[in-house]
mmCIF file of C-alpha atoms and ligand atoms in Angstrom:
data_model
loop_
_atom_site.group_PDB
_atom_site.id
_atom_site.type_symbol
_atom_site.label_atom_id
_atom_site.label_comp_id
_atom_site.label_asym_id
_atom_site.label_seq_id
_atom_site.Cartn_x
_atom_site.Cartn_y
_atom_site.Cartn_z
ATOM 1 C CA MET A 1 -56.886 89.330 -237.274
ATOM 2 C CA THR A 2 -54.583 91.854 -238.285
ATOM 3 C CA ASP A 3 -54.448 93.765 -241.088
ATOM 4 C CA LEU A 4 -54.333 96.994 -241.913
ATOM 5 C CA LEU A 5 -56.977 98.441 -240.501
ATOM 6 C CA SER A 6 -56.022 97.212 -237.039
ATOM 7 C CA THR A 7 -52.879 97.361 -236.683
ATOM 8 C CA LEU A 8 -53.075 100.587 -235.778
ATOM 9 C CA ASP A 9 -54.637 101.661 -232.471
ATOM 10 C CA LEU A 10 -56.721 104.907 -230.021
ATOM 11 C CA ASP A 11 -53.408 105.453 -228.369
ATOM 12 C CA ARG A 12 -50.761 105.739 -232.234
ATOM 13 C CA LEU A 13 -54.104 107.356 -233.144
ATOM 14 C CA ARG A 14 -54.553 110.018 -231.364
ATOM 15 C CA SER A 15 -51.119 110.326 -231.669
ATOM 16 C CA ARG A 16 -51.721 112.345 -235.269
ATOM 17 C CA THR A 17 -52.094 115.386 -235.856
ATOM 18 C CA SER A 18 -53.609 115.630 -239.966
ATOM 19 C CA ALA A 19 -57.452 117.049 -239.224
ATOM 20 C CA LYS A 20 -59.059 113.978 -239.177
ATOM 21 C CA TRP A 21 -57.323 113.383 -235.568
ATOM 22 C CA ARG A 22 -56.946 116.606 -234.833
ATOM 23 C CA VAL A 23 -60.410 118.934 -235.571
ATOM 24 C CA TYR A 24 -62.309 116.926 -232.108
ATOM 25 C CA GLY A 25 -61.203 117.037 -228.905
ATOM 26 C CA PRO A 26 -59.857 113.467 -227.220
ATOM 27 C CA ASP A 27 -62.536 111.628 -226.113
ATOM 28 C CA VAL A 28 -63.880 111.960 -230.182
ATOM 29 C CA LEU A 29 -64.804 108.914 -231.339
ATOM 30 C CA PRO A 30 -63.975 110.873 -234.869
ATOM 31 C CA LEU A 31 -64.662 109.044 -238.034
ATOM 32 C CA TRP A 32 -65.937 111.576 -240.613
ATOM 33 C CA VAL A 33 -63.827 113.196 -243.183
ATOM 34 C CA ALA A 34 -61.854 110.699 -245.769
ATOM 35 C CA GLU A 35 -58.809 109.754 -243.466
ATOM 36 C CA MET A 36 -58.112 106.225 -243.779
ATOM 37 C CA ASP A 37 -56.146 105.427 -240.124
ATOM 38 C CA VAL A 38 -54.081 102.562 -241.337
ATOM 39 C CA PRO A 39 -50.078 102.208 -241.580
ATOM 40 C CA LEU A 40 -48.607 103.400 -245.168
ATOM 41 C CA ALA A 41 -47.714 102.034 -247.270
ATOM 42 C CA GLU A 42 -43.664 100.769 -247.483
ATOM 43 C CA PRO A 43 -42.922 102.044 -251.019
ATOM 44 C CA ILE A 44 -43.829 105.665 -250.600
ATOM 45 C CA VAL A 45 -42.312 105.710 -246.937
ATOM 46 C CA ARG A 46 -39.440 105.028 -249.046
ATOM 47 C CA ALA A 47 -39.299 107.532 -251.034
ATOM 48 C CA VAL A 48 -40.650 110.214 -249.182
ATOM 49 C CA SER A 49 -37.839 109.615 -247.189
ATOM 50 C CA ASP A 50 -34.845 109.739 -249.637
ATOM 51 C CA LEU A 51 -36.235 112.676 -251.170
ATOM 52 C CA VAL A 52 -35.868 114.285 -247.136
ATOM 53 C CA ALA A 53 -33.286 112.360 -246.258
ATOM 54 C CA SER A 54 -30.781 113.512 -248.860
ATOM 55 C CA GLY A 55 -31.703 117.642 -249.417
ATOM 56 C CA ASP A 56 -34.581 116.663 -252.305
ATOM 57 C CA THR A 57 -37.245 119.117 -251.136
ATOM 58 C CA GLY A 58 -36.761 121.540 -254.706
ATOM 59 C CA TYR A 59 -38.909 122.472 -257.514
ATOM 60 C CA PRO A 60 -41.013 119.129 -259.577
ATOM 61 C CA ALA A 61 -39.578 118.332 -262.431
ATOM 62 C CA ALA A 62 -41.622 118.198 -265.644
ATOM 63 C CA PRO A 63 -44.094 115.691 -263.954
ATOM 64 C CA ASP A 64 -43.185 113.113 -266.887
ATOM 65 C CA GLU A 65 -42.359 110.493 -264.025
ATOM 66 C CA TYR A 66 -46.120 110.724 -262.358
ATOM 67 C CA VAL A 67 -47.902 110.148 -265.582
ATOM 68 C CA ALA A 68 -46.251 107.957 -266.092
ATOM 69 C CA ALA A 69 -46.388 106.106 -262.864
ATOM 70 C CA PHE A 70 -50.653 106.148 -263.340
ATOM 71 C CA SER A 71 -51.175 105.346 -266.990
ATOM 72 C CA ALA A 72 -49.110 101.786 -266.748
ATOM 73 C CA PHE A 73 -51.609 102.073 -262.812
ATOM 74 C CA ALA A 74 -54.529 102.290 -265.356
ATOM 75 C CA ALA A 75 -53.737 100.413 -267.660
ATOM 76 C CA ALA A 76 -51.974 97.069 -265.051
ATOM 77 C CA ARG A 77 -55.906 97.901 -262.788
ATOM 78 C CA TRP A 78 -58.394 98.527 -265.353
ATOM 79 C CA GLY A 79 -56.338 98.091 -268.478
ATOM 80 C CA TRP A 80 -57.618 102.166 -269.813
ATOM 81 C CA GLN A 81 -54.417 103.348 -271.968
ATOM 82 C CA VAL A 82 -54.065 106.189 -270.655
ATOM 83 C CA ASP A 83 -52.267 109.115 -273.874
ATOM 84 C CA THR A 84 -50.772 110.842 -271.508
ATOM 85 C CA SER A 85 -50.891 113.649 -273.973
ATOM 86 C CA LEU A 86 -54.846 114.267 -272.873
ATOM 87 C CA ALA A 87 -53.287 114.317 -269.281
ATOM 88 C CA ARG A 88 -51.938 117.333 -267.146
ATOM 89 C CA VAL A 89 -50.879 117.449 -263.025
ATOM 90 C CA VAL A 90 -52.753 120.172 -261.677
ATOM 91 C CA PRO A 91 -52.627 120.652 -257.230
ATOM 92 C CA ASP A 92 -55.391 118.173 -256.308
ATOM 93 C CA ILE A 93 -58.735 116.751 -257.570
ATOM 94 C CA LEU A 94 -60.499 119.321 -256.983
ATOM 95 C CA ALA A 95 -58.225 122.482 -258.314
ATOM 96 C CA GLY A 96 -59.162 119.652 -261.437
ATOM 97 C CA LEU A 97 -62.689 120.105 -261.353
ATOM 98 C CA SER A 98 -61.983 123.742 -260.872
ATOM 99 C CA ALA A 99 -59.445 123.814 -264.103
ATOM 100 C CA VAL A 100 -62.302 122.255 -266.167
ATOM 101 C CA ILE A 101 -65.114 124.141 -265.954
ATOM 102 C CA GLU A 102 -63.199 127.888 -266.227
ATOM 103 C CA ALA A 103 -62.400 126.166 -269.263
ATOM 104 C CA THR A 104 -65.831 125.074 -270.371
ATOM 105 C CA THR A 105 -68.162 127.429 -268.625
ATOM 106 C CA ASP A 106 -68.988 131.242 -268.619
ATOM 107 C CA ARG A 107 -70.086 132.324 -265.265
ATOM 108 C CA GLY A 108 -73.552 132.943 -264.584
ATOM 109 C CA ASP A 109 -74.353 128.898 -266.457
ATOM 110 C CA THR A 110 -75.183 126.206 -264.109
ATOM 111 C CA ILE A 111 -73.078 123.208 -263.100
ATOM 112 C CA LEU A 112 -75.021 120.142 -262.727
ATOM 113 C CA VAL A 113 -74.372 117.673 -260.132
ATOM 114 C CA PRO A 114 -76.212 114.920 -258.786
ATOM 115 C CA SER A 115 -77.128 115.142 -255.550
ATOM 116 C CA PRO A 116 -76.068 114.737 -252.579
ATOM 117 C CA VAL A 117 -72.816 114.041 -252.847
ATOM 118 C CA TYR A 118 -69.060 115.214 -251.415
ATOM 119 C CA GLY A 119 -70.038 119.001 -250.689
ATOM 120 C CA PRO A 120 -67.207 120.940 -252.768
ATOM 121 C CA PHE A 121 -69.148 119.754 -255.692
ATOM 122 C CA PHE A 122 -71.795 122.701 -254.613
ATOM 123 C CA ARG A 123 -68.993 125.454 -253.098
ATOM 124 C CA ASN A 124 -66.359 125.217 -255.493
ATOM 125 C CA PRO A 125 -68.407 126.429 -258.640
ATOM 126 C CA ARG A 126 -70.518 128.121 -256.622
ATOM 127 C CA LEU A 127 -66.877 130.752 -256.056
ATOM 128 C CA GLN A 128 -66.425 130.714 -259.596
ATOM 129 C CA GLY A 129 -69.392 132.337 -260.430
ATOM 130 C CA ARG A 130 -71.092 129.341 -261.559
ATOM 131 C CA VAL A 131 -75.306 128.793 -260.263
ATOM 132 C CA VAL A 132 -75.060 125.182 -259.696
ATOM 133 C CA GLU A 133 -77.842 122.967 -260.116
ATOM 134 C CA PRO A 134 -79.587 120.079 -257.745
ATOM 135 C CA VAL A 135 -80.365 116.320 -259.435
ATOM 136 C CA ALA A 136 -82.104 114.233 -257.387
ATOM 137 C CA LEU A 137 -80.039 110.642 -257.775
ATOM 138 C CA THR A 138 -82.037 107.465 -257.728
ATOM 139 C CA ALA A 139 -83.996 106.467 -253.934
ATOM 140 C CA ASP A 140 -81.426 103.292 -253.875
ATOM 141 C CA GLY A 141 -78.493 105.685 -254.674
ATOM 142 C CA ARG A 142 -77.883 105.758 -258.392
ATOM 143 C CA LEU A 143 -77.765 108.255 -261.472
ATOM 144 C CA ASP A 144 -80.903 109.623 -262.715
ATOM 145 C CA VAL A 145 -80.160 109.778 -265.986
ATOM 146 C CA PRO A 146 -83.860 110.764 -267.378
ATOM 147 C CA SER A 147 -83.416 113.891 -265.203
ATOM 148 C CA LEU A 148 -80.307 114.691 -265.763
ATOM 149 C CA GLU A 149 -80.840 114.803 -268.800
ATOM 150 C CA THR A 150 -84.487 117.255 -268.042
ATOM 151 C CA ALA A 151 -81.672 119.263 -266.450
ATOM 152 C CA PHE A 152 -79.479 119.744 -268.969
ATOM 153 C CA ALA A 153 -82.294 121.253 -271.429
ATOM 154 C CA ALA A 154 -83.298 123.894 -269.284
ATOM 155 C CA ALA A 155 -79.137 124.669 -267.686
ATOM 156 C CA VAL A 156 -78.183 125.161 -272.210
ATOM 157 C CA ALA A 157 -81.564 127.377 -272.402
ATOM 158 C CA HIS A 158 -80.515 130.805 -274.142
ATOM 159 C CA GLY A 159 -77.262 130.102 -275.219
ATOM 160 C CA ARG A 160 -75.661 128.807 -271.751
ATOM 161 C CA ARG A 161 -72.627 126.322 -271.771
ATOM 162 C CA ALA A 162 -72.920 123.062 -268.775
ATOM 163 C CA ALA A 163 -71.369 120.751 -266.998
ATOM 164 C CA VAL A 164 -72.267 117.797 -264.830
ATOM 165 C CA LEU A 165 -70.146 117.097 -261.712
ATOM 166 C CA LEU A 166 -70.167 113.332 -261.302
ATOM 167 C CA SER A 167 -68.680 111.186 -258.227
ATOM 168 C CA ASN A 168 -67.276 107.799 -260.145
ATOM 169 C CA PRO A 169 -67.575 106.037 -257.998
ATOM 170 C CA HIS A 170 -69.935 107.755 -255.726
ATOM 171 C CA ASN A 171 -68.958 109.220 -252.871
ATOM 172 C CA PRO A 172 -71.583 109.460 -250.141
ATOM 173 C CA THR A 173 -74.180 106.643 -251.471
ATOM 174 C CA GLY A 174 -70.541 104.438 -252.493
ATOM 175 C CA ALA A 175 -72.695 103.677 -256.770
ATOM 176 C CA VAL A 176 -70.110 102.742 -258.682
ATOM 177 C CA HIS A 177 -71.157 103.326 -262.376
ATOM 178 C CA THR A 178 -71.627 101.052 -264.347
ATOM 179 C CA ARG A 179 -71.071 101.294 -267.619
ATOM 180 C CA GLY A 180 -74.159 101.040 -269.473
ATOM 181 C CA GLU A 181 -75.173 104.372 -266.527
ATOM 182 C CA LEU A 182 -71.656 105.765 -268.017
ATOM 183 C CA GLU A 183 -72.930 105.572 -272.249
ATOM 184 C CA ALA A 184 -76.405 107.157 -271.088
ATOM 185 C CA LEU A 185 -75.301 109.922 -269.369
ATOM 186 C CA ALA A 186 -73.025 110.462 -271.697
ATOM 187 C CA ALA A 187 -75.192 109.953 -275.289
ATOM 188 C CA ALA A 188 -78.001 112.787 -272.753
ATOM 189 C CA ALA A 189 -75.115 114.559 -272.454
ATOM 190 C CA ALA A 190 -73.778 114.595 -276.325
ATOM 191 C CA ARG A 191 -77.629 115.350 -277.621
ATOM 192 C CA HIS A 192 -77.311 118.952 -275.169
ATOM 193 C CA GLY A 193 -73.615 119.520 -275.953
ATOM 194 C CA VAL A 194 -72.965 119.487 -272.661
ATOM 195 C CA VAL A 195 -69.881 118.790 -270.593
ATOM 196 C CA VAL A 196 -69.412 116.324 -268.737
ATOM 197 C CA ILE A 197 -66.823 115.834 -265.356
ATOM 198 C CA SER A 198 -65.327 113.004 -264.052
ATOM 199 C CA ASP A 199 -64.467 112.441 -259.887
ATOM 200 C CA GLU A 200 -62.245 109.265 -260.179
ATOM 201 C CA ALA A 201 -61.361 110.199 -257.120
ATOM 202 C CA HIS A 202 -62.455 106.662 -255.463
ATOM 203 C CA ALA A 203 -61.437 104.823 -258.541
ATOM 204 C CA PRO A 204 -59.076 101.766 -257.233
ATOM 205 C CA LEU A 205 -61.246 101.657 -253.927
ATOM 206 C CA VAL A 206 -63.839 99.939 -255.832
ATOM 207 C CA HIS A 207 -64.985 96.723 -253.658
ATOM 208 C CA ASP A 208 -65.868 92.680 -255.434
ATOM 209 C CA GLY A 209 -68.934 92.631 -257.506
ATOM 210 C CA ALA A 210 -68.678 96.849 -258.898
ATOM 211 C CA THR A 211 -66.044 96.676 -261.640
ATOM 212 C CA PHE A 212 -65.144 100.838 -262.469
ATOM 213 C CA VAL A 213 -64.861 102.359 -265.402
ATOM 214 C CA PRO A 214 -63.246 104.934 -266.610
ATOM 215 C CA TYR A 215 -65.726 108.027 -267.943
ATOM 216 C CA VAL A 216 -63.895 109.312 -271.112
ATOM 217 C CA GLY A 217 -63.147 105.978 -272.428
ATOM 218 C CA VAL A 218 -67.085 105.947 -272.681
ATOM 219 C CA ASP A 219 -67.226 109.729 -273.558
ATOM 220 C CA PRO A 220 -64.697 111.241 -277.076
ATOM 221 C CA ARG A 221 -66.068 114.480 -275.066
ATOM 222 C CA GLY A 222 -65.399 114.667 -271.626
ATOM 223 C CA PHE A 223 -62.839 114.381 -268.305
ATOM 224 C CA SER A 224 -61.389 112.276 -265.650
ATOM 225 C CA VAL A 225 -59.696 113.826 -263.021
ATOM 226 C CA LEU A 226 -58.210 111.504 -260.373
ATOM 227 C CA SER A 227 -54.987 110.618 -258.062
ATOM 228 C CA ALA A 228 -53.825 108.166 -255.570
ATOM 229 C CA ALA A 229 -54.514 110.152 -252.114
ATOM 230 C CA LYS A 230 -58.361 108.041 -251.103
ATOM 231 C CA THR A 231 -56.157 105.535 -252.339
ATOM 232 C CA TRP A 232 -52.905 105.616 -250.395
ATOM 233 C CA ASN A 233 -53.849 107.768 -247.591
ATOM 234 C CA LEU A 234 -51.874 110.803 -249.506
ATOM 235 C CA ALA A 235 -54.449 113.920 -248.811
ATOM 236 C CA GLY A 236 -50.851 115.604 -247.057
ATOM 237 C CA PHE A 237 -49.204 115.161 -250.858
ATOM 238 C CA LYS A 238 -50.878 116.870 -253.244
ATOM 239 C CA ALA A 239 -51.063 116.392 -256.436
ATOM 240 C CA ALA A 240 -54.201 114.879 -259.359
ATOM 241 C CA VAL A 241 -53.735 114.229 -262.770
ATOM 242 C CA VAL A 242 -57.452 115.614 -265.561
ATOM 243 C CA VAL A 243 -56.892 113.568 -268.408
ATOM 244 C CA ALA A 244 -58.990 114.435 -270.843
ATOM 245 C CA GLY A 245 -61.160 112.956 -273.434
ATOM 246 C CA THR A 246 -59.924 112.620 -277.266
ATOM 247 C CA ASP A 247 -62.190 115.254 -277.734
ATOM 248 C CA ALA A 248 -61.562 117.360 -275.455
ATOM 249 C CA ARG A 249 -57.810 118.241 -276.219
ATOM 250 C CA GLU A 250 -57.679 121.719 -276.220
ATOM 251 C CA ILE A 251 -59.162 121.893 -273.504
ATOM 252 C CA VAL A 252 -56.696 120.983 -271.486
ATOM 253 C CA GLU A 253 -54.540 122.679 -273.521
ATOM 254 C CA SER A 254 -56.072 125.914 -272.827
ATOM 255 C CA PHE A 255 -55.130 125.193 -268.671
ATOM 256 C CA PRO A 256 -52.423 128.361 -267.514
ATOM 257 C CA VAL A 257 -49.207 126.446 -267.150
ATOM 258 C CA THR A 258 -49.821 128.201 -263.712
ATOM 259 C CA LEU A 259 -51.465 125.125 -262.214
ATOM 260 C CA PHE A 260 -48.418 123.575 -262.273
ATOM 261 C CA ASN A 261 -47.223 125.353 -259.536
ATOM 262 C CA SER A 262 -48.955 125.127 -257.169
ATOM 263 C CA VAL A 263 -47.898 121.465 -257.541
ATOM 264 C CA GLY A 264 -45.721 120.122 -254.949
ATOM 265 C CA HIS A 265 -42.762 118.208 -255.871
ATOM 266 C CA VAL A 266 -43.170 115.280 -252.969
ATOM 267 C CA SER A 267 -45.625 115.275 -253.543
ATOM 268 C CA LEU A 268 -45.874 114.074 -257.572
ATOM 269 C CA VAL A 269 -43.276 111.553 -255.543
ATOM 270 C CA ALA A 270 -45.358 110.519 -252.697
ATOM 271 C CA GLN A 271 -47.952 109.431 -254.546
ATOM 272 C CA ALA A 272 -46.232 108.179 -257.979
ATOM 273 C CA ALA A 273 -44.739 105.479 -256.754
ATOM 274 C CA ALA A 274 -48.107 104.622 -254.742
ATOM 275 C CA PHE A 275 -48.976 104.302 -258.626
ATOM 276 C CA ARG A 276 -45.947 102.934 -259.601
ATOM 277 C CA ASP A 277 -45.380 100.549 -256.236
ATOM 278 C CA GLY A 278 -49.128 99.564 -254.095
ATOM 279 C CA GLU A 279 -50.665 97.657 -255.913
ATOM 280 C CA PRO A 280 -49.894 95.426 -253.008
ATOM 281 C CA TRP A 281 -51.098 97.007 -250.459
ATOM 282 C CA LEU A 282 -53.652 98.092 -251.878
ATOM 283 C CA ASP A 283 -54.998 94.312 -252.455
ATOM 284 C CA GLU A 284 -54.499 94.370 -249.221
ATOM 285 C CA LEU A 285 -55.929 97.064 -248.395
ATOM 286 C CA LEU A 286 -58.939 95.989 -250.123
ATOM 287 C CA PRO A 287 -60.325 93.034 -248.347
ATOM 288 C CA ALA A 288 -59.799 94.553 -244.981
ATOM 289 C CA LEU A 289 -62.179 97.301 -246.605
ATOM 290 C CA THR A 290 -64.918 95.357 -247.153
ATOM 291 C CA ARG A 291 -64.561 93.615 -243.746
ATOM 292 C CA SER A 292 -65.202 96.761 -242.604
ATOM 293 C CA ARG A 293 -68.138 97.671 -243.821
ATOM 294 C CA ASP A 294 -69.963 94.012 -243.818
ATOM 295 C CA LEU A 295 -68.978 93.878 -239.579
ATOM 296 C CA LEU A 296 -70.595 98.260 -239.664
ATOM 297 C CA ALA A 297 -73.204 96.479 -241.356
ATOM 298 C CA ASP A 298 -73.834 94.640 -238.736
ATOM 299 C CA LEU A 299 -73.211 96.699 -235.943
ATOM 300 C CA VAL A 300 -75.862 99.283 -237.973
ATOM 301 C CA ALA A 301 -78.354 96.482 -237.717
ATOM 302 C CA GLU A 302 -77.505 94.518 -234.398
ATOM 303 C CA HIS A 303 -77.326 98.597 -232.273
ATOM 304 C CA LEU A 304 -78.915 100.835 -234.756
ATOM 305 C CA PRO A 305 -82.216 99.079 -236.483
ATOM 306 C CA HIS A 306 -84.591 101.312 -236.895
ATOM 307 C CA ALA A 307 -81.035 102.364 -239.540
ATOM 308 C CA ARG A 308 -81.508 102.851 -243.418
ATOM 309 C CA MET A 309 -77.904 101.465 -245.233
ATOM 310 C CA GLN A 310 -76.549 99.767 -248.075
ATOM 311 C CA LEU A 311 -73.779 98.463 -248.695
ATOM 312 C CA PRO A 312 -71.828 101.060 -250.432
ATOM 313 C CA GLU A 313 -69.759 99.041 -254.029
ATOM 314 C CA SER A 314 -67.484 101.545 -253.044
ATOM 315 C CA THR A 315 -65.174 103.790 -251.195
ATOM 316 C CA TYR A 316 -64.174 103.279 -247.225
ATOM 317 C CA LEU A 317 -66.541 105.711 -246.700
ATOM 318 C CA ALA A 318 -71.740 104.692 -245.897
ATOM 319 C CA TRP A 319 -73.929 106.320 -246.729
ATOM 320 C CA VAL A 320 -76.246 105.609 -243.482
ATOM 321 C CA ASP A 321 -80.441 106.738 -243.176
ATOM 322 C CA LEU A 322 -81.029 107.803 -238.838
ATOM 323 C CA SER A 323 -84.153 109.598 -240.746
ATOM 324 C CA ALA A 324 -86.570 107.172 -237.990
ATOM 325 C CA TYR A 325 -84.709 107.923 -235.232
ATOM 326 C CA GLY A 326 -86.374 111.509 -234.817
ATOM 327 C CA ALA A 327 -83.025 113.767 -234.817
ATOM 328 C CA GLY A 328 -83.225 116.419 -237.167
ATOM 329 C CA ASP A 329 -81.668 117.219 -240.319
ATOM 330 C CA ASN A 330 -78.628 116.973 -239.185
ATOM 331 C CA PRO A 331 -78.560 113.683 -236.471
ATOM 332 C CA ALA A 332 -74.580 113.832 -236.870
ATOM 333 C CA ALA A 333 -74.984 116.832 -233.933
ATOM 334 C CA GLN A 334 -76.574 115.395 -231.985
ATOM 335 C CA ILE A 335 -74.431 112.156 -231.399
ATOM 336 C CA LEU A 336 -71.626 114.514 -231.443
ATOM 337 C CA GLU A 337 -72.917 116.145 -228.397
ATOM 338 C CA ARG A 338 -74.506 112.893 -226.540
ATOM 339 C CA GLY A 339 -72.232 110.559 -227.935
ATOM 340 C CA ARG A 340 -69.289 112.208 -228.659
ATOM 341 C CA VAL A 341 -68.695 110.095 -232.348
ATOM 342 C CA ALA A 342 -67.834 112.592 -235.072
ATOM 343 C CA LEU A 343 -69.290 112.095 -238.430
ATOM 344 C CA SER A 344 -69.940 114.557 -241.523
ATOM 345 C CA ALA A 345 -73.633 115.998 -241.572
ATOM 346 C CA GLY A 346 -75.872 114.581 -244.085
ATOM 347 C CA THR A 347 -76.730 118.386 -244.677
ATOM 348 C CA ASP A 348 -73.062 118.989 -245.777
ATOM 349 C CA PHE A 349 -74.467 116.566 -249.142
ATOM 350 C CA GLY A 350 -76.478 118.866 -249.886
ATOM 351 C CA PRO A 351 -79.891 117.766 -251.157
ATOM 352 C CA GLY A 352 -81.884 114.510 -250.365
ATOM 353 C CA GLY A 353 -79.316 114.334 -247.233
ATOM 354 C CA GLU A 354 -81.659 115.556 -244.490
ATOM 355 C CA GLY A 355 -81.936 112.521 -241.603
ATOM 356 C CA HIS A 356 -78.460 110.785 -242.943
ATOM 357 C CA VAL A 357 -74.589 111.104 -241.917
ATOM 358 C CA ARG A 358 -71.638 109.429 -243.356
ATOM 359 C CA VAL A 359 -69.476 106.947 -241.434
ATOM 360 C CA ASN A 360 -65.547 106.682 -242.732
ATOM 361 C CA PHE A 361 -65.223 102.772 -241.771
ATOM 362 C CA ALA A 362 -61.625 102.673 -242.516
ATOM 363 C CA THR A 363 -60.627 102.453 -238.805
ATOM 364 C CA HIS A 364 -59.913 99.470 -235.826
ATOM 365 C CA PRO A 365 -62.754 97.604 -236.036
ATOM 366 C CA GLU A 366 -62.327 98.382 -232.140
ATOM 367 C CA ILE A 367 -63.123 101.658 -232.378
ATOM 368 C CA LEU A 368 -66.386 100.876 -235.861
ATOM 369 C CA THR A 369 -68.004 99.207 -232.538
ATOM 370 C CA GLU A 370 -67.568 101.078 -229.949
ATOM 371 C CA ALA A 371 -68.757 103.979 -232.483
ATOM 372 C CA VAL A 372 -71.554 102.264 -233.301
ATOM 373 C CA GLN A 373 -72.478 101.334 -229.444
ATOM 374 C CA ARG A 374 -71.743 105.081 -228.883
ATOM 375 C CA ILE A 375 -73.529 105.936 -231.820
ATOM 376 C CA ALA A 376 -77.796 103.817 -230.588
ATOM 377 C CA GLY A 377 -76.859 105.536 -227.248
ATOM 378 C CA ALA A 378 -76.967 108.997 -228.287
ATOM 379 C CA LEU A 379 -80.216 108.499 -230.794
ATOM 380 C CA ALA A 380 -81.220 106.172 -227.666
HETATM 381 C C1 LIG B 401 -65.363 112.683 -253.977
HETATM 382 C C2 LIG B 401 -63.522 113.764 -253.923
HETATM 383 N N1 LIG B 401 -63.806 114.876 -254.492
HETATM 384 C C3 LIG B 401 -62.240 115.189 -254.103
HETATM 385 C C4 LIG B 401 -61.838 114.992 -253.376
HETATM 386 C C5 LIG B 401 -60.303 115.822 -252.516
HETATM 387 O O1 LIG B 401 -59.933 116.149 -253.085
HETATM 388 P P1 LIG B 401 -58.521 116.865 -253.134
HETATM 389 O O2 LIG B 401 -57.885 116.022 -252.282
HETATM 390 O O3 LIG B 401 -57.367 115.848 -254.205
HETATM 391 O O4 LIG B 401 -59.073 117.301 -253.595
HETATM 392 C C6 LIG B 401 -62.652 113.897 -252.760
HETATM 393 C C7 LIG B 401 -62.469 114.417 -251.005
HETATM 394 O O5 LIG B 401 -62.586 113.202 -249.737
HETATM 395 C C8 LIG B 401 -63.418 113.331 -252.603
HETATM 396 O O6 LIG B 401 -63.921 112.360 -251.317
#
């Protein structure tokens, strides 16, 4: 069956110059960074090509078209009526998270992160002088709200402010937080005056059976940060939007105007085309991702019988526990060295990541199959 993941073979992918395909040598199968091995959606190709062909590559005008395209997508996809006066365009998701952290906490304050989680959640707040406090996810990779609440109480002692960085859906476990989980988190955060900043980078990439809930829909004091980059494979066209809850307007209004100076015109146009005209492509992509996820689960069961892998409810990333293979805290190192497959090391995701790897399954089924065989060989 030809689908978006089986269109590009290894030879064509090797000619790519982005990080996924260039960081490692030509003998390595790269299943690490969150890029997908797919052709771009036609409306995005057209929008970017038109700009380039006409030399229309200057500074961005007001971000209104981007915000309008995003909010129309959010309404159609999730029934989320975004109040666009609460939305601010920022250079990328991480810049949006940092801007909210800067505006809601001080140096020395605590940023709580449900762990294991996307590595920059640890690194970036530390660069801002914040103290990062991991709070373990439950054994099945979900939010542990009672433990978070205990950590909230400690973080705000002595008059300190605190925030929690939420990955919604969660990278790397793929958990799509339910409305009930988010409401419990919002209530706990409100009791302690903690701010919740929700990174919704993977929001549209939800497999059948789970439903994404935008965080600001359950918490007027919170923030949702989204972009088209993960869903339409546009990491090379950076832009994102921060949406404040209805009680947090003054925070986005306090963002420095210089933040928008780092947003690129071509990026805004590419991402706006994705939100506006990219839904048919997304609807074609999702079943292909689900098939690839299920193929990976079958391959793991066959070749790595001692591994533990839960089917992710979202994303094209699988979180696999390889600790039974005795390759130490970082099996990705042994797999790269002996098997020539690049995976994301579990230890990059903080406490709880030991013995794990993150596998990017947004690739050709033949590549995925060979990669798992090589991984099994490397761990044998
Ligand atoms: C959870 C999460 N947040 C943010 C990003 C990066 O987004 P950006 O490049 O827009 O900062 C990624 C990329 O993989 C991600 O997985």
